[in-house]
PDB file of C-alpha atoms in Angstrom:
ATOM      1  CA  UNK R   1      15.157 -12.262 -15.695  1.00 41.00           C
ATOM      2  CA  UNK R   2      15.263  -9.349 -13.402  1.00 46.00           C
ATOM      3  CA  UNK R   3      17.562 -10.777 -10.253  1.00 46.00           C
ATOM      4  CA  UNK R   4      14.689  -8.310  -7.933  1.00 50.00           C
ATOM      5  CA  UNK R   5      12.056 -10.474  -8.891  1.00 49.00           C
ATOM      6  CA  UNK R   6      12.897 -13.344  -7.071  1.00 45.00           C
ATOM      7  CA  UNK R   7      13.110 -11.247  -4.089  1.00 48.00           C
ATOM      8  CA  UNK R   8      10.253  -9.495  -4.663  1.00 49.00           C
ATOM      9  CA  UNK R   9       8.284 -12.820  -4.839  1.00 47.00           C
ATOM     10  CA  UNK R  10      10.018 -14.236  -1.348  1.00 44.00           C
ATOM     11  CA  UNK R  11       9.227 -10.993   0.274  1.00 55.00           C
ATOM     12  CA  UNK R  12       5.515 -10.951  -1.066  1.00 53.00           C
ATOM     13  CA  UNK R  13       4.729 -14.633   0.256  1.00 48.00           C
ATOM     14  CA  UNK R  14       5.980 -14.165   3.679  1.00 49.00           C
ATOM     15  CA  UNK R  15       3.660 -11.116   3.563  1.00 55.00           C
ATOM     16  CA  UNK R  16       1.286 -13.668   2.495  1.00 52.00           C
ATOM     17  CA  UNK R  17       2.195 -16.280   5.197  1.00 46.00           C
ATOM     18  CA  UNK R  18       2.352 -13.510   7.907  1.00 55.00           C
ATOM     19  CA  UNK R  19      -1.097 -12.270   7.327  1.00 51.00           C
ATOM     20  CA  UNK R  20      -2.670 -15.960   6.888  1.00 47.00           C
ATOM     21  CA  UNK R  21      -0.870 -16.265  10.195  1.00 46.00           C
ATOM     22  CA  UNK R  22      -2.562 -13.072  11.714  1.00 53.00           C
ATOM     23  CA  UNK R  23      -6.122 -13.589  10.378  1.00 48.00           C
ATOM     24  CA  UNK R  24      -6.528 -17.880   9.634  1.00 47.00           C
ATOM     25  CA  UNK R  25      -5.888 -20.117   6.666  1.00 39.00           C
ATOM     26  CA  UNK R  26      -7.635 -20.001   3.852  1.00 39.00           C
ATOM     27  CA  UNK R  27     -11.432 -22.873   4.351  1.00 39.00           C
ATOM     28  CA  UNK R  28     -10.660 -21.695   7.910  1.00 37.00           C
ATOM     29  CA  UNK R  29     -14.093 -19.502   7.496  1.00 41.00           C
ATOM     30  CA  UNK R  30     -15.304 -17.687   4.397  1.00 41.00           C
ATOM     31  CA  UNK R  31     -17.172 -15.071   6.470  1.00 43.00           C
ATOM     32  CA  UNK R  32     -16.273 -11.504   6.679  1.00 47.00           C
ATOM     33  CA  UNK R  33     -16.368 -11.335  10.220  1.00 45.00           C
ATOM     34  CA  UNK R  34     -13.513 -11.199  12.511  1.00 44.00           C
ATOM     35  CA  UNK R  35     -12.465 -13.203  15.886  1.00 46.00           C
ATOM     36  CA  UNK R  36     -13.915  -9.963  17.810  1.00 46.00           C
ATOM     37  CA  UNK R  37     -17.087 -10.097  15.721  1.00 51.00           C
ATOM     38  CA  UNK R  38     -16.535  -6.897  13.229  1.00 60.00           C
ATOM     39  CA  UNK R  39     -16.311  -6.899   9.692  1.00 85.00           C
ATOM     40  CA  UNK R  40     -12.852  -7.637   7.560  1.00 90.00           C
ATOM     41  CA  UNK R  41     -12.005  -4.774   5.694  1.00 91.00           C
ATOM     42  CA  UNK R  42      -8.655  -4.463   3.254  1.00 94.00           C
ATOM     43  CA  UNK R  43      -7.776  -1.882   1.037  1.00 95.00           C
ATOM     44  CA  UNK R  44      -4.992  -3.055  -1.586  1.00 97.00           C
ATOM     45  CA  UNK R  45      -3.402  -0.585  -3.993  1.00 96.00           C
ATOM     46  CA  UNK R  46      -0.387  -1.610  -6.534  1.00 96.00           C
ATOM     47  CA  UNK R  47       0.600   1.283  -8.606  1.00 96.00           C
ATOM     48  CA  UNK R  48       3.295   0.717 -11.696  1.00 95.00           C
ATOM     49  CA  UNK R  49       2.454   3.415 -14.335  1.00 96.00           C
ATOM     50  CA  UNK R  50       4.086   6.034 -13.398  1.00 95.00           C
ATOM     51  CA  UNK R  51       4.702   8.909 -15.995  1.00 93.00           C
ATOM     52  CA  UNK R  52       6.884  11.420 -14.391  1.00 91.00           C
ATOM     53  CA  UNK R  53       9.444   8.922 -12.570  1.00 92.00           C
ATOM     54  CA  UNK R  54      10.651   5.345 -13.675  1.00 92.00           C
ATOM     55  CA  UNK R  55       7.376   3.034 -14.196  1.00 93.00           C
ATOM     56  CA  UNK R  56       7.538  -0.074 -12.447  1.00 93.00           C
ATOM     57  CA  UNK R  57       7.065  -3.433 -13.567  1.00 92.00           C
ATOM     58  CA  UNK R  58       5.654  -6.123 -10.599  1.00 92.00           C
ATOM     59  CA  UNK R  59       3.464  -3.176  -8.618  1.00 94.00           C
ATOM     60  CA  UNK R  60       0.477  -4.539  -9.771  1.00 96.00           C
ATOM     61  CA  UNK R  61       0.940  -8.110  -9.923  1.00 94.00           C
ATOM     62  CA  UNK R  62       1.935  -7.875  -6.364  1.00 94.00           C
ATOM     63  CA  UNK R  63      -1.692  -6.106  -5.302  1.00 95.00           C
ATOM     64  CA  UNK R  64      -3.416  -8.437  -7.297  1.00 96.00           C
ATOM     65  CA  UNK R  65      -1.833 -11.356  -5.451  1.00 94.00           C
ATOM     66  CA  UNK R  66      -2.354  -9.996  -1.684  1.00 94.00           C
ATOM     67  CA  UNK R  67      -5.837  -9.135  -2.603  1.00 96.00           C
ATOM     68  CA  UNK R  68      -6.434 -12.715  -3.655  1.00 96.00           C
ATOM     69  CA  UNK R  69      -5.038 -13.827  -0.350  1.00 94.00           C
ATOM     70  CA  UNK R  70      -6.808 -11.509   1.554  1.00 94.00           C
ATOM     71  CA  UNK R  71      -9.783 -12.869  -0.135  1.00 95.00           C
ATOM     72  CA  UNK R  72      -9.138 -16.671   0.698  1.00 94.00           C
ATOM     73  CA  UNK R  73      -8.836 -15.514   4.459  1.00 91.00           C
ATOM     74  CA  UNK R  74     -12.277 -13.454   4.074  1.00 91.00           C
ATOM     75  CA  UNK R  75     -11.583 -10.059   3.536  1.00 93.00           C
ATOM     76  CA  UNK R  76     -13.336  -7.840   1.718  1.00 94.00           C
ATOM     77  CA  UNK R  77     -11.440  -6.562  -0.529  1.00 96.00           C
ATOM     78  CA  UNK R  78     -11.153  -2.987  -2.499  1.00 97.00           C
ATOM     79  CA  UNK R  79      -8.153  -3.458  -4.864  1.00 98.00           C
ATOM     80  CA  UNK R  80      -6.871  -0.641  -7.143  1.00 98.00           C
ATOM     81  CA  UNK R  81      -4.399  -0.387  -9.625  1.00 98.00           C
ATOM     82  CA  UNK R  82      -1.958   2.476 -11.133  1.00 98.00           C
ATOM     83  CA  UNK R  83      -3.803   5.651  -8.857  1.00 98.00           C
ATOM     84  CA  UNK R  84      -3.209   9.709  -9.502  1.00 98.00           C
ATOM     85  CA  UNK R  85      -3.055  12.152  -6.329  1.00 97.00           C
ATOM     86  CA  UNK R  86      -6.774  12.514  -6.195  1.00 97.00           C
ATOM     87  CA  UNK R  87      -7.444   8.537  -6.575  1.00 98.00           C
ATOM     88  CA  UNK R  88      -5.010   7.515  -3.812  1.00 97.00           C
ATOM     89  CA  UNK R  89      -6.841  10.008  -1.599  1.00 96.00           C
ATOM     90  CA  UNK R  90     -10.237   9.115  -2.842  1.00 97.00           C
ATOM     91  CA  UNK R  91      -9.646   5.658  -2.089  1.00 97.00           C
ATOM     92  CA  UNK R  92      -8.303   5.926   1.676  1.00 95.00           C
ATOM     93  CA  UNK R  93     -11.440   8.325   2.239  1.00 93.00           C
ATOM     94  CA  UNK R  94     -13.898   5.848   1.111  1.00 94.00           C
ATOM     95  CA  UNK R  95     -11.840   3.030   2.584  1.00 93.00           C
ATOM     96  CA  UNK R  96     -12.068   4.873   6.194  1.00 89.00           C
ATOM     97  CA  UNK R  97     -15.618   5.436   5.550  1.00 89.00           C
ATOM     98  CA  UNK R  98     -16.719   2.108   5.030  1.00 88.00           C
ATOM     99  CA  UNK R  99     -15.314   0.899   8.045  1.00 83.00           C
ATOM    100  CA  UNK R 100     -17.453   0.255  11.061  1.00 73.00           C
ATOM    101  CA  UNK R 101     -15.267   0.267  14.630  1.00 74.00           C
ATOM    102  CA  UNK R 102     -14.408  -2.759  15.970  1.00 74.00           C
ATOM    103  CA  UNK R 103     -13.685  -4.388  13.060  1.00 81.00           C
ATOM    104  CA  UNK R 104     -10.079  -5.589  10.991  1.00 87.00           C
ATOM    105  CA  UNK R 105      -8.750  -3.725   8.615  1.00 87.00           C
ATOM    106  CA  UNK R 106      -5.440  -3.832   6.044  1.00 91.00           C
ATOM    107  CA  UNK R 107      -3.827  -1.603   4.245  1.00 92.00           C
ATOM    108  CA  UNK R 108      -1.517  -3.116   1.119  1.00 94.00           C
ATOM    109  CA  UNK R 109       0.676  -0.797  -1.218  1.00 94.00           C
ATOM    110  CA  UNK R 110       2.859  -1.434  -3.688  1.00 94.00           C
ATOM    111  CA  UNK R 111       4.857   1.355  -5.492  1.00 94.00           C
ATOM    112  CA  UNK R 112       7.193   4.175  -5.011  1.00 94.00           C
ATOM    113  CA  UNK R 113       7.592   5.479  -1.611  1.00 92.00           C
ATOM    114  CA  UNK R 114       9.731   8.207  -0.201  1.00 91.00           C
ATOM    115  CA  UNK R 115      11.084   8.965   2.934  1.00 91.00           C
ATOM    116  CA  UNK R 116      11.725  12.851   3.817  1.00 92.00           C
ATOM    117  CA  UNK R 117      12.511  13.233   7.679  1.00 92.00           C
ATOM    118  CA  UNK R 118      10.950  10.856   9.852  1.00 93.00           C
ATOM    119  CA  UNK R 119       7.840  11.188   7.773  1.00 93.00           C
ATOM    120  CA  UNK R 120       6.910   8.108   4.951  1.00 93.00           C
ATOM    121  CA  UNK R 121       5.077   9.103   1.197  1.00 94.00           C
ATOM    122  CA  UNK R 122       3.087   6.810  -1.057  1.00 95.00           C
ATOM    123  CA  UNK R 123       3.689   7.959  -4.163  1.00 95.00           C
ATOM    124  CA  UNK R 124       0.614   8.280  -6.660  1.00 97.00           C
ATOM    125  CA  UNK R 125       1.409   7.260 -10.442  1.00 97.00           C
ATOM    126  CA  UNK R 126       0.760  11.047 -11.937  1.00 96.00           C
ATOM    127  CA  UNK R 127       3.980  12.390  -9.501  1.00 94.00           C
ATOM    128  CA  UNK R 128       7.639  14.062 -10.851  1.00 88.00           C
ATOM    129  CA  UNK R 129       9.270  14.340  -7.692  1.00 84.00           C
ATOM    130  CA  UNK R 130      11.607  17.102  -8.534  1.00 87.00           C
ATOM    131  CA  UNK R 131      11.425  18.217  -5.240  1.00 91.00           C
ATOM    132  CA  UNK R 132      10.557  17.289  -1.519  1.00 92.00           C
ATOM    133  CA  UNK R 133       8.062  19.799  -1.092  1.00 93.00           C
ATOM    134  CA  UNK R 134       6.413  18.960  -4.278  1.00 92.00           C
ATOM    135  CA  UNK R 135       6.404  15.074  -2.671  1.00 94.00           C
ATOM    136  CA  UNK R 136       5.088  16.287   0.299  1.00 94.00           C
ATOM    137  CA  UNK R 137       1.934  17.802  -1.362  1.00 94.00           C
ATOM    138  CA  UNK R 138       1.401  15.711  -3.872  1.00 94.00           C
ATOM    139  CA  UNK R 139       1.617  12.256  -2.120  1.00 96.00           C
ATOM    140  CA  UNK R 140      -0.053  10.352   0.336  1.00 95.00           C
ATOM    141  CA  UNK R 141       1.449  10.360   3.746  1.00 95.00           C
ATOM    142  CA  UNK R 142       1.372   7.568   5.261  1.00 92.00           C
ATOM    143  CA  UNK R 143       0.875   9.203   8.686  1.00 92.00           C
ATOM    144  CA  UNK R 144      -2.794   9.892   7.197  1.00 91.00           C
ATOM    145  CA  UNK R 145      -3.708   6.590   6.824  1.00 89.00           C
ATOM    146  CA  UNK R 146      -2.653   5.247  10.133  1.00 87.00           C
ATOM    147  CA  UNK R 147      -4.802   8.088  11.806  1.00 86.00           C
ATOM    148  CA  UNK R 148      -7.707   7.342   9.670  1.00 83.00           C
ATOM    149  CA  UNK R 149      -7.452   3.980  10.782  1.00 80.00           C
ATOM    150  CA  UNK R 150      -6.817   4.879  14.360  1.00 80.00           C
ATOM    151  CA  UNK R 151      -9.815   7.138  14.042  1.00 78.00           C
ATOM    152  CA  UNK R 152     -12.261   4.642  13.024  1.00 74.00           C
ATOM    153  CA  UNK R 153     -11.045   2.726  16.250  1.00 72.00           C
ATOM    154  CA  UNK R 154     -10.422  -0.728  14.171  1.00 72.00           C
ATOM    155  CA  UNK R 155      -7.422  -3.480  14.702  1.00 76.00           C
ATOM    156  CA  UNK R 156      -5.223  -2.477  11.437  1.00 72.00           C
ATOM    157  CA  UNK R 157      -2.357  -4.047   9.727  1.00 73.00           C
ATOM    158  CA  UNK R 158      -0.076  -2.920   7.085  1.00 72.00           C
ATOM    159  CA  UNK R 159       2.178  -4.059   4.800  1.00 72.00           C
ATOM    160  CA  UNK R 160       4.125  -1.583   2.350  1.00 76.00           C
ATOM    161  CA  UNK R 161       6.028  -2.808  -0.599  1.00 73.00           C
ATOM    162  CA  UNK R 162       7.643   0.178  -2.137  1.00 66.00           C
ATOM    163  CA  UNK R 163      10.303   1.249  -4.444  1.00 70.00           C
ATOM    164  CA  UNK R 164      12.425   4.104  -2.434  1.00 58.00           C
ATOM    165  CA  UNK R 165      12.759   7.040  -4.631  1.00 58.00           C
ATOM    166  CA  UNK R 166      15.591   9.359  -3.351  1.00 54.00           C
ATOM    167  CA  UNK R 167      15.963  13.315  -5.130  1.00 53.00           C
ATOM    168  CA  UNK R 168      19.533  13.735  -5.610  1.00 42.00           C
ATOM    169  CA  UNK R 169      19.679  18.011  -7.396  1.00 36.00           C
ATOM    170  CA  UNK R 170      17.745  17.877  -9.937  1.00 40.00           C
ATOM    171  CA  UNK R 171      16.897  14.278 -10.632  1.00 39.00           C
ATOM    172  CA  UNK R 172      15.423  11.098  -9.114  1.00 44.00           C
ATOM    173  CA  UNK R 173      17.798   8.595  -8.163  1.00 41.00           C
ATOM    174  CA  UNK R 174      16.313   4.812  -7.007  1.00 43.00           C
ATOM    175  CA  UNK R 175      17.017   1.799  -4.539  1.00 38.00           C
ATOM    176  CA  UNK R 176      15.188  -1.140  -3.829  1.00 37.00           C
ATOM    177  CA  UNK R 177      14.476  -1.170  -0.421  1.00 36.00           C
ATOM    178  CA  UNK R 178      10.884  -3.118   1.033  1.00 38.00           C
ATOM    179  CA  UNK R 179       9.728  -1.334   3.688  1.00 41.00           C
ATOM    180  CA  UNK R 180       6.389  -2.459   6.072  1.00 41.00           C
ATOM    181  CA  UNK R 181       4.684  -0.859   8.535  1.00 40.00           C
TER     182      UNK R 181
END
C-alpha cells in the first residue's frame, strides 16, 4: 500500500472535521440555508487523469468524499471530476454565477498544483507543464477564484489538496506537499 495514502486519508478527515466544525454536524439541519440566512454553495473538483504529467491515483476519491460531507452539512454541491483548461474555468464561472451574496460558499480541489512566485496554479488534467509560462496560461490561478468569490460578496472557505509539481530544465519533478487556503 502506498505509505501517502494513509496521510492523505488523515489530512482529508480533519478537512472533514474542520468544515463540520465551521458549518454544523451532519442532522444538525438539512436545509441549504446558512446561519446568516443565504444559500450553501460548494464547488468540489478532484482531478487524477492527467495525460501530460504523472496521473494521480486518490484525486478523485478525495472530491467524492468532501462532496459527500458537504452534503450531510447541507451544501449544495457541484462536484467534478478529471477537468481540461476550459472545464476548470467553466466550472468556477458558473460556480460564481450561481451564487447569490450573502450566502456560504466552498471551494474543494484535489490535484496538481504549482507554485511560481507568490502566485498558486490548479492544474487542469489536459496540462504538460514544460514550462512556467505555459502553467501560467494554461492553469487556473487560484488568485481568480478568491476574487470571484470576493466579488460575489459571500463568506468562502477553501481547502486545497494538491500534488506540488516543480519544473526542474526540461522535466517535471514532484513532492507531496498538502497545501489549504
Amino acid at each position: 500500500m502506498n505509505q501517502s495514502a494513509p496521510r492523505m486519508t488523515t489530512r482529508l478527515l480533519l478537512s472533514v472535521i474542520g468544515f463540520l466544525c465551521l458549518f454544523g454536524m451532519p442532522g444538525a439541519t438539512r436545509a441549504q440555508t446558512s446561519i446568516t440566512g443565504g444559500q450553501r454553495m460548494a464547488l468540489v473538483i478532484g482531478n487524477d487523469s492527467y495525460t501530460g504529467i504523472p496521473a494521480l491515483s486518490n484525486a478523485r476519491t478525495d472530491a467524492r468524499a468532501m462532496a459527500r460531507a458537504l452534503q450531510e452539512v447541507g451544501f449544495d454541491v457541484t462536484l467534478h471530476t478529471d477537468l481540461t483548461h476550459k472545464a476548470m474555468l467553466e466550472a468556477v464561472r458558473n460556480f460564481k454565477t450561481r451564487l447569490p451574496g450573502g450566502g456560504e460558499a466552498v471551494f474543494f480541489f484535489a490535484g496538481h498544483g504549482m507554485q511560481i512566485g507568490m502566485a498558486n496554479y490548479l492544474m487542469p488534467v489536459d496540462i504538460t507543464a514544460r514550462s512556467e509560462e505555459q502553467v501560467r496560461d494554461e492553469s487556473l490561478a487560484l488568485q481568480r477564484v478568491l476574487d470571484d468569490m470576493t466579488e460575489q460578496k459571500t463568506r468562502f472557505s477553501m481547502a486545497i489538496d494538491r500534488k506540488s509539481t516543480r519544473l526542474n530544465s526540461s522535466h517535471v519533478s514532484e513532492s507531496r506537499m498538502p497545501s489549504s487556503a
